[in-house]
mmCIF file of C-alpha atoms in Angstrom:
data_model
loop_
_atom_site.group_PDB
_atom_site.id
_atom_site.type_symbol
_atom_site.label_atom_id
_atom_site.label_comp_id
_atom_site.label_asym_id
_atom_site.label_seq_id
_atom_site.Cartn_x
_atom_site.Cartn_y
_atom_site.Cartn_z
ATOM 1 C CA UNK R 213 -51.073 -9.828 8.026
ATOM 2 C CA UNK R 214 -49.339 -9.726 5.076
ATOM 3 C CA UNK R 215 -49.472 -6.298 4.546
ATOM 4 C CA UNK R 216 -48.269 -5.749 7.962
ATOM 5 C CA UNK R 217 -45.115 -8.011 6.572
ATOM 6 C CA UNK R 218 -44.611 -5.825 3.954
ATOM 7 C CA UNK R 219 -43.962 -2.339 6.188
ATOM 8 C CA UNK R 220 -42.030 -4.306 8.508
ATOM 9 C CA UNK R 221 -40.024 -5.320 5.447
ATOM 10 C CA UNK R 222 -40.745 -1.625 4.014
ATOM 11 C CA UNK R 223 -38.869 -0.457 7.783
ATOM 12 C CA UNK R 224 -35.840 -2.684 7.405
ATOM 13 C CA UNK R 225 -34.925 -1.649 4.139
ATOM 14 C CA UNK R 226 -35.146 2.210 5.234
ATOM 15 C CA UNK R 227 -33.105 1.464 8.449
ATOM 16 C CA UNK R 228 -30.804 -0.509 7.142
ATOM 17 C CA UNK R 229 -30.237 2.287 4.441
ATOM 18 C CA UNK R 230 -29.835 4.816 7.272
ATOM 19 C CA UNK R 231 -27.424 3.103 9.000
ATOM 20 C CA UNK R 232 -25.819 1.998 5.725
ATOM 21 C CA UNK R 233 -26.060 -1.875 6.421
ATOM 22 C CA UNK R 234 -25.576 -2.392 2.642
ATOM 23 C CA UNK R 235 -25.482 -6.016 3.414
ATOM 24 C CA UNK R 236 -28.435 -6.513 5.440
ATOM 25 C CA UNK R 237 -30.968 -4.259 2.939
ATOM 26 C CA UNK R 238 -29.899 -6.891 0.518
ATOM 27 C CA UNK R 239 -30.161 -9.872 2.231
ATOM 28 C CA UNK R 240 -32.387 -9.635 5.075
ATOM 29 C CA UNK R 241 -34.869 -11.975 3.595
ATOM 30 C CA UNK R 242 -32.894 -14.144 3.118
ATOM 31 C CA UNK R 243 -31.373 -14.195 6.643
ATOM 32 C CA UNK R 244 -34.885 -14.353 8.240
ATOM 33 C CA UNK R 245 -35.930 -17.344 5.662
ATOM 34 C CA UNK R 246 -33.146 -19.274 6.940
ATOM 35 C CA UNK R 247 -33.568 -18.383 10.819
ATOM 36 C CA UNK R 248 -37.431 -19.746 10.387
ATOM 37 C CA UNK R 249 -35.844 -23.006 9.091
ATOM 38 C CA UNK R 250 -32.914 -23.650 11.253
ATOM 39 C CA UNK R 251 -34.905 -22.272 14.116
ATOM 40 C CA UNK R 252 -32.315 -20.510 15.510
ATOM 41 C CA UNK R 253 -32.065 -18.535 18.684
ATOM 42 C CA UNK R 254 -32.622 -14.990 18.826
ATOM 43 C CA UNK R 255 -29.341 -14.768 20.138
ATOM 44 C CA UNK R 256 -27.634 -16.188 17.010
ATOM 45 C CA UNK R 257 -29.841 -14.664 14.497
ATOM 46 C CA UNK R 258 -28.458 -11.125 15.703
ATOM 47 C CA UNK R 259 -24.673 -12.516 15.843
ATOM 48 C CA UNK R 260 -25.001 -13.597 12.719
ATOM 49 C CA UNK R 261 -26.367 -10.735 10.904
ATOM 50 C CA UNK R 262 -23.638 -8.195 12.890
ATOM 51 C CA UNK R 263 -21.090 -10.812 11.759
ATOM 52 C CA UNK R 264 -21.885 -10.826 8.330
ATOM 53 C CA UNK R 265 -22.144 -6.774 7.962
ATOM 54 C CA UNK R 266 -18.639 -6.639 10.212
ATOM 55 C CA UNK R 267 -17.295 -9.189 7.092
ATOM 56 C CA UNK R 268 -18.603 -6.550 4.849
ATOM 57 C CA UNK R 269 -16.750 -3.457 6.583
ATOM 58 C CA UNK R 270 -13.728 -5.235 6.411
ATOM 59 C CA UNK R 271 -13.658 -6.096 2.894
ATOM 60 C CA UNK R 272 -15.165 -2.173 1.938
ATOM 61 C CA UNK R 273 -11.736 -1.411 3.797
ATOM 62 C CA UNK R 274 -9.604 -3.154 2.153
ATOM 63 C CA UNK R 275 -11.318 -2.018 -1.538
ATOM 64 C CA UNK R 276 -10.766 1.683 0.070
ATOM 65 C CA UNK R 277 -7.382 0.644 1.312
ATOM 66 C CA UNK R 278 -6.240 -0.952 -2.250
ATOM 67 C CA UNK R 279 -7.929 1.916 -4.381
ATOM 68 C CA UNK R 280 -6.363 4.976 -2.307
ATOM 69 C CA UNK R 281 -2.568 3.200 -2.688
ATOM 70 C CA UNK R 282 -3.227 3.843 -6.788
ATOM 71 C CA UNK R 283 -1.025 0.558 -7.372
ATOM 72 C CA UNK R 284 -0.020 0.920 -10.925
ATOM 73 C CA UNK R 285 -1.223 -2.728 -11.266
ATOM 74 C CA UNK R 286 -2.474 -5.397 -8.788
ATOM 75 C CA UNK R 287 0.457 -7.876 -8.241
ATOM 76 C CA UNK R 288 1.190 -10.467 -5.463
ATOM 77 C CA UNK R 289 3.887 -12.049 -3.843
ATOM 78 C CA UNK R 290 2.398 -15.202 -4.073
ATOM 79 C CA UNK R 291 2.230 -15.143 -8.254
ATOM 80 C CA UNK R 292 5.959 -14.159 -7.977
ATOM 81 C CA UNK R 293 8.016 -17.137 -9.915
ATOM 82 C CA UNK R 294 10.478 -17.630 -7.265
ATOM 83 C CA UNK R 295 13.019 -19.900 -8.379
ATOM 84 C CA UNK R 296 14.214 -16.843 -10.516
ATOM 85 C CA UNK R 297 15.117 -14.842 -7.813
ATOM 86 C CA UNK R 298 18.863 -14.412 -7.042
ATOM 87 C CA UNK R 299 19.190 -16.476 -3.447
ATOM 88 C CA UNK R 300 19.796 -13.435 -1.853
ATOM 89 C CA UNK R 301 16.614 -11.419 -3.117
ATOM 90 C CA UNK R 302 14.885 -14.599 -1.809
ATOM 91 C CA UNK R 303 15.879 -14.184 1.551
ATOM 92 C CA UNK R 304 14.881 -11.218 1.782
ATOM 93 C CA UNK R 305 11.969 -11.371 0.343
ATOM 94 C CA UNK R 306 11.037 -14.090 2.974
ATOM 95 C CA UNK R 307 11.809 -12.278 5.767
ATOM 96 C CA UNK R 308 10.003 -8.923 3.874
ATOM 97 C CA UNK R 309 6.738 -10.899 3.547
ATOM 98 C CA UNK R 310 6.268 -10.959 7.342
ATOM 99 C CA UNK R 311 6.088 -6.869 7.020
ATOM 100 C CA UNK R 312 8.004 -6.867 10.110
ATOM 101 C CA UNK R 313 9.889 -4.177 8.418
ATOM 102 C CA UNK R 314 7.272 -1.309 8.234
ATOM 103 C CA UNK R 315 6.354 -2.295 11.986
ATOM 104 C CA UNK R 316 9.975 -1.290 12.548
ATOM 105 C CA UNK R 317 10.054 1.825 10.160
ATOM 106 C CA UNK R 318 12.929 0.165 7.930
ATOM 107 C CA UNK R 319 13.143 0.703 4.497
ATOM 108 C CA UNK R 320 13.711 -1.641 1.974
ATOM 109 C CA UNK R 321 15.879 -0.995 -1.568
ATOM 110 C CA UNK R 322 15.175 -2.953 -4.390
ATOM 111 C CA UNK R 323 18.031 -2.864 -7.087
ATOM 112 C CA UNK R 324 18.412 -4.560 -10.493
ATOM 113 C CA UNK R 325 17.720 -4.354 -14.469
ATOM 114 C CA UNK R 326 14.235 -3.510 -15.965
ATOM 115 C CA UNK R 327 12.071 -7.291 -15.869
ATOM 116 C CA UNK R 328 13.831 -8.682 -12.736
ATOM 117 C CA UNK R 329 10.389 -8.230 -10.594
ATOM 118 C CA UNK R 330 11.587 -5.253 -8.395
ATOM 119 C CA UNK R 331 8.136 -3.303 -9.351
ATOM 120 C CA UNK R 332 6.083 -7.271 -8.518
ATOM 121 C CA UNK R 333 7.868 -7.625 -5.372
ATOM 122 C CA UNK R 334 6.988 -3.743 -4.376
ATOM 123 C CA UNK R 335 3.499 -3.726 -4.926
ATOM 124 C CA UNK R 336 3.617 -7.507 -4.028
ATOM 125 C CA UNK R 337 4.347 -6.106 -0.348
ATOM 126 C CA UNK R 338 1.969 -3.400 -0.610
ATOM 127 C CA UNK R 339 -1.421 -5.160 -1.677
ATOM 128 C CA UNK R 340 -0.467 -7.583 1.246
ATOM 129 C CA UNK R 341 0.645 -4.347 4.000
ATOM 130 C CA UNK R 342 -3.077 -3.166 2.902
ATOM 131 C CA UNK R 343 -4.603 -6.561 3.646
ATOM 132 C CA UNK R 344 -3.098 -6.008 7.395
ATOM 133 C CA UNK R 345 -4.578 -2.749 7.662
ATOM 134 C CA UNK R 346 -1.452 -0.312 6.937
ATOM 135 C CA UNK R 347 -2.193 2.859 4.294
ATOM 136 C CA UNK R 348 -0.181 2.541 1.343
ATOM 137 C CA UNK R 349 1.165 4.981 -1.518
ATOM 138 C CA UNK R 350 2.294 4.025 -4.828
ATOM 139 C CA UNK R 351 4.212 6.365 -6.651
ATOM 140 C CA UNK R 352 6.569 6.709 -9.337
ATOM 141 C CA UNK R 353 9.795 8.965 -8.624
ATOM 142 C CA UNK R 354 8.998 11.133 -12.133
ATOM 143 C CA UNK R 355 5.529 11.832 -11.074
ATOM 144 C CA UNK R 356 5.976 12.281 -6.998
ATOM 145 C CA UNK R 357 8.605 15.577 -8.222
ATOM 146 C CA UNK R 358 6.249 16.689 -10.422
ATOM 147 C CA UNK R 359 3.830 17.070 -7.869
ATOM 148 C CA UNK R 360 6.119 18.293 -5.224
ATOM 149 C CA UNK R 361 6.420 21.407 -7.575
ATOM 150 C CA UNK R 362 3.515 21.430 -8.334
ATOM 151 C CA UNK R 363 2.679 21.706 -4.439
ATOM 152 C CA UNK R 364 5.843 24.074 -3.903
ATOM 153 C CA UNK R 365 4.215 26.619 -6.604
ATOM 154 C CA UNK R 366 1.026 26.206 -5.235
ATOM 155 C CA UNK R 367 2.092 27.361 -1.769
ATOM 156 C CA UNK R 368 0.387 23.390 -0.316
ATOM 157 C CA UNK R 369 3.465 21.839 -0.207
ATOM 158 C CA UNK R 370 3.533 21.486 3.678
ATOM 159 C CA UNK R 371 0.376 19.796 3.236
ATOM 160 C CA UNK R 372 1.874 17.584 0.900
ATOM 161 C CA UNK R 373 4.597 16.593 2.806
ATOM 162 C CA UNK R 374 2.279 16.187 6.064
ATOM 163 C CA UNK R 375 -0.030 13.404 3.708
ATOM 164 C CA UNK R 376 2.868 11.887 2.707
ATOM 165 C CA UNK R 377 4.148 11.408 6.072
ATOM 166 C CA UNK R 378 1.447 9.824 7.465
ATOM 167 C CA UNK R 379 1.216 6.969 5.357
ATOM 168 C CA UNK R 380 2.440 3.095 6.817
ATOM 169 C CA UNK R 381 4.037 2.177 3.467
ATOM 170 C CA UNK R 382 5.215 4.490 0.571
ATOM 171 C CA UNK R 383 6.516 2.194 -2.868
ATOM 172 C CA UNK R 384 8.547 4.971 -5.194
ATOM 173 C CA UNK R 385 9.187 3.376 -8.291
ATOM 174 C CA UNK R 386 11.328 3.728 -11.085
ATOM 175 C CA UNK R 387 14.493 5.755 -9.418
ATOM 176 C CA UNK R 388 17.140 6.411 -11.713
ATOM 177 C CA UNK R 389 15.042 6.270 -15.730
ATOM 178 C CA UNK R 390 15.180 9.898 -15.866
ATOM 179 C CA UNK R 391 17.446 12.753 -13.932
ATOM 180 C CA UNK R 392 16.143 15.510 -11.873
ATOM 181 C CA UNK R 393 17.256 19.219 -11.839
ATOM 182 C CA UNK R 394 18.711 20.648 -8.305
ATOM 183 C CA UNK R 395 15.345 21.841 -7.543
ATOM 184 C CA UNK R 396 13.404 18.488 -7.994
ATOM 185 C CA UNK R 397 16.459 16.751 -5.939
ATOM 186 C CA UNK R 398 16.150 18.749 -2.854
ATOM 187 C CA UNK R 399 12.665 18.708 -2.596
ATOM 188 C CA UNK R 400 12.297 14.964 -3.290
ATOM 189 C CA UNK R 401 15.468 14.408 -0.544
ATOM 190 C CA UNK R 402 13.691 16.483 2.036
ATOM 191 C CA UNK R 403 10.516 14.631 1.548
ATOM 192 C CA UNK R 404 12.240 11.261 1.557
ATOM 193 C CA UNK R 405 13.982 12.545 4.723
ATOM 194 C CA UNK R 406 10.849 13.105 6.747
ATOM 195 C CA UNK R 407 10.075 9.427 6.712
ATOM 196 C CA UNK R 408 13.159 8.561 7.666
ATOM 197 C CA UNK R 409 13.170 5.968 10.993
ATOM 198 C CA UNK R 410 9.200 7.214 11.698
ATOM 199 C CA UNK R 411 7.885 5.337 8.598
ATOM 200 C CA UNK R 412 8.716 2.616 6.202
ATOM 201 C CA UNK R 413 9.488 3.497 2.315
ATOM 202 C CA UNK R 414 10.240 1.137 -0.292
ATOM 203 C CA UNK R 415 12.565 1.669 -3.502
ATOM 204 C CA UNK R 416 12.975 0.642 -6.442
ATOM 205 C CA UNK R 417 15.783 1.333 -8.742
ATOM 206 C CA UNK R 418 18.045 0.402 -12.039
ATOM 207 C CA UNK R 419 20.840 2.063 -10.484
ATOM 208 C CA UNK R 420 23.544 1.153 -8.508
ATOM 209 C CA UNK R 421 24.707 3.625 -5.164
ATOM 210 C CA UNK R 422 27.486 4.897 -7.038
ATOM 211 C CA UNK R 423 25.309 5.918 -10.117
ATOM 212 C CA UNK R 424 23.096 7.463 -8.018
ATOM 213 C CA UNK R 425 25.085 10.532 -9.000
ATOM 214 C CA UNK R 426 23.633 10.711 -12.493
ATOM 215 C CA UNK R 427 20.720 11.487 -11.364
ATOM 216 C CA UNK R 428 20.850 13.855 -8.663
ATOM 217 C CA UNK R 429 23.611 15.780 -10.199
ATOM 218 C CA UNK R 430 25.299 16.716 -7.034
ATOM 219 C CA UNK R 431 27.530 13.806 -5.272
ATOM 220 C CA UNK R 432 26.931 15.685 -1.887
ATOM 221 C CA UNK R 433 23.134 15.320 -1.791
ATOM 222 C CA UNK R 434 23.577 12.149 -3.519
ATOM 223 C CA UNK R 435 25.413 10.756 -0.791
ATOM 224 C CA UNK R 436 22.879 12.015 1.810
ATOM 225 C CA UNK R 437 20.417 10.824 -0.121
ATOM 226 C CA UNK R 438 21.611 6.842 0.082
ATOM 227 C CA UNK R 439 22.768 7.321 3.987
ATOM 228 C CA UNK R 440 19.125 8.188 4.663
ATOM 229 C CA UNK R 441 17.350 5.909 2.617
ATOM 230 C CA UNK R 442 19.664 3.070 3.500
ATOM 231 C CA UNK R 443 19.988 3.213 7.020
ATOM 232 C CA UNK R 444 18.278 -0.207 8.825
ATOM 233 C CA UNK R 445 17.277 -0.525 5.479
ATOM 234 C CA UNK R 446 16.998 -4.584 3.797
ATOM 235 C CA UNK R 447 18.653 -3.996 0.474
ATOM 236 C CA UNK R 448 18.334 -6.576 -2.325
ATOM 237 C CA UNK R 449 20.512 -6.784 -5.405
ATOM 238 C CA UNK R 450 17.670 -8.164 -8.182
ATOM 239 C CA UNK R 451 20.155 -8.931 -10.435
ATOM 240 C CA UNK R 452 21.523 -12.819 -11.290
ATOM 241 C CA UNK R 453 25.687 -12.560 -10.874
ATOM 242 C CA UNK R 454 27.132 -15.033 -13.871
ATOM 243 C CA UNK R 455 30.576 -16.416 -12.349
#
């Protein structure tokens, strides 16, 4: 009898390997100990195991989800102090937590001085858009041109700009620490342009609009640049105005 026990057990482990039940191989002992003592129905011994290995899915997901964005760091909007927040920033940010906004395709512009939690509230938005289920892409502005000519030299630049377009949420940070040659700002404005109305993009920036010049070196595509990016956008000046 016991032996018989043991391939049974032997036949779970394999099948539940096969159909990669990670959860149930592990635990399945443990789930049939407990159904002998509660005496539960067959009924609810089956929900419960396909409830438990659905929790599991889920949460594999989200790791996937949270890994592929390649956040810089984790940060949430609940850890976010606040009461530091210029009111206007916390209105918005309010209204941004309900990611209504990438439901919508609007983008969102986040403006202010290095430490005034524009990069926080970014990825603060993403970790929690990836806990709903969108696809998210962190990026810095330096290292997304890189890799558009990278992609450009490489002849896979359509490719490039087809993955990019597909994701829910993209987070560029850090526009404006270092200029871009004419090259670098065309490519970067006609992949920002793609996403433009079909998907949502947030920025971040230690610029001002009418810097924006400095770094794209050409007031023209500068201008372009901040019609696109800001149209239905939620903008929100990070910095505290002293009267």
């Amino acid at each position: 009898m016991k032996n018989n026990k043991n391939k049974i057990y032997e036949e779970i482990e394999f099948y539940s390997k096969e159909l990669k039940l990670s959860k149930l191989k592990i635990h399945f002992k443990e789930y049939i100990k407990d159904a002998n003592n509660t005496e539960i129905s067959y009924e609810s011994f089956l929900y419960e195991i396909l409830k438990k290995e659905y929790e599991r899915l889920l949460d594999s997901r989200l790791k996937s989800r949270i890994r592929t964005a390649n956040f810089s760091q984790k940060k949430y909007i609940e850890d976010l102090e606040k009461e530091y927040l210029p009111e206007d920033a916390r209105k918005k940010l309010k209204v941004l937590s309900t990611l209504e906004f990438i439901q919508t395709n609007q983008n969102v512009i986040l403006s202010g001085n290095p430490g005034t939690g524009k990069t926080h509230i970014a990825i603060g938005l993403g970790m929690k858009a990836c806990m709903k289920g969108f696809k998210v892409l962190f990026t810095t502005i330096p290292l997304l041109i890189t890799q558009l000519k990278e992609s450009r030299s490489n002849k896979t630049l359509r490719a490039f700009q087809s993955k990019f377009g597909k994701y829910d949420l993209v987070i560029c940070d850090e526009l404006g620490y270092i200029s871009f040659d004419k090259e670098g700002a065309e490519l970067l404005f006609s992949l920002l342009s793609l996403r433009a109305t079909r998907k949502s993009t947030v920025i971040t920036t230690n610029l001002s609009f009418d810097r924006w010049e400095e770094i794209f070196n050409d007031p023209v595509l500068s201008a372009a640049m901040i019609d696109r990016l800001t149209h239905r956008a939620y903008m929100a000046n990070m910095n505290i105005v002293i009267d």
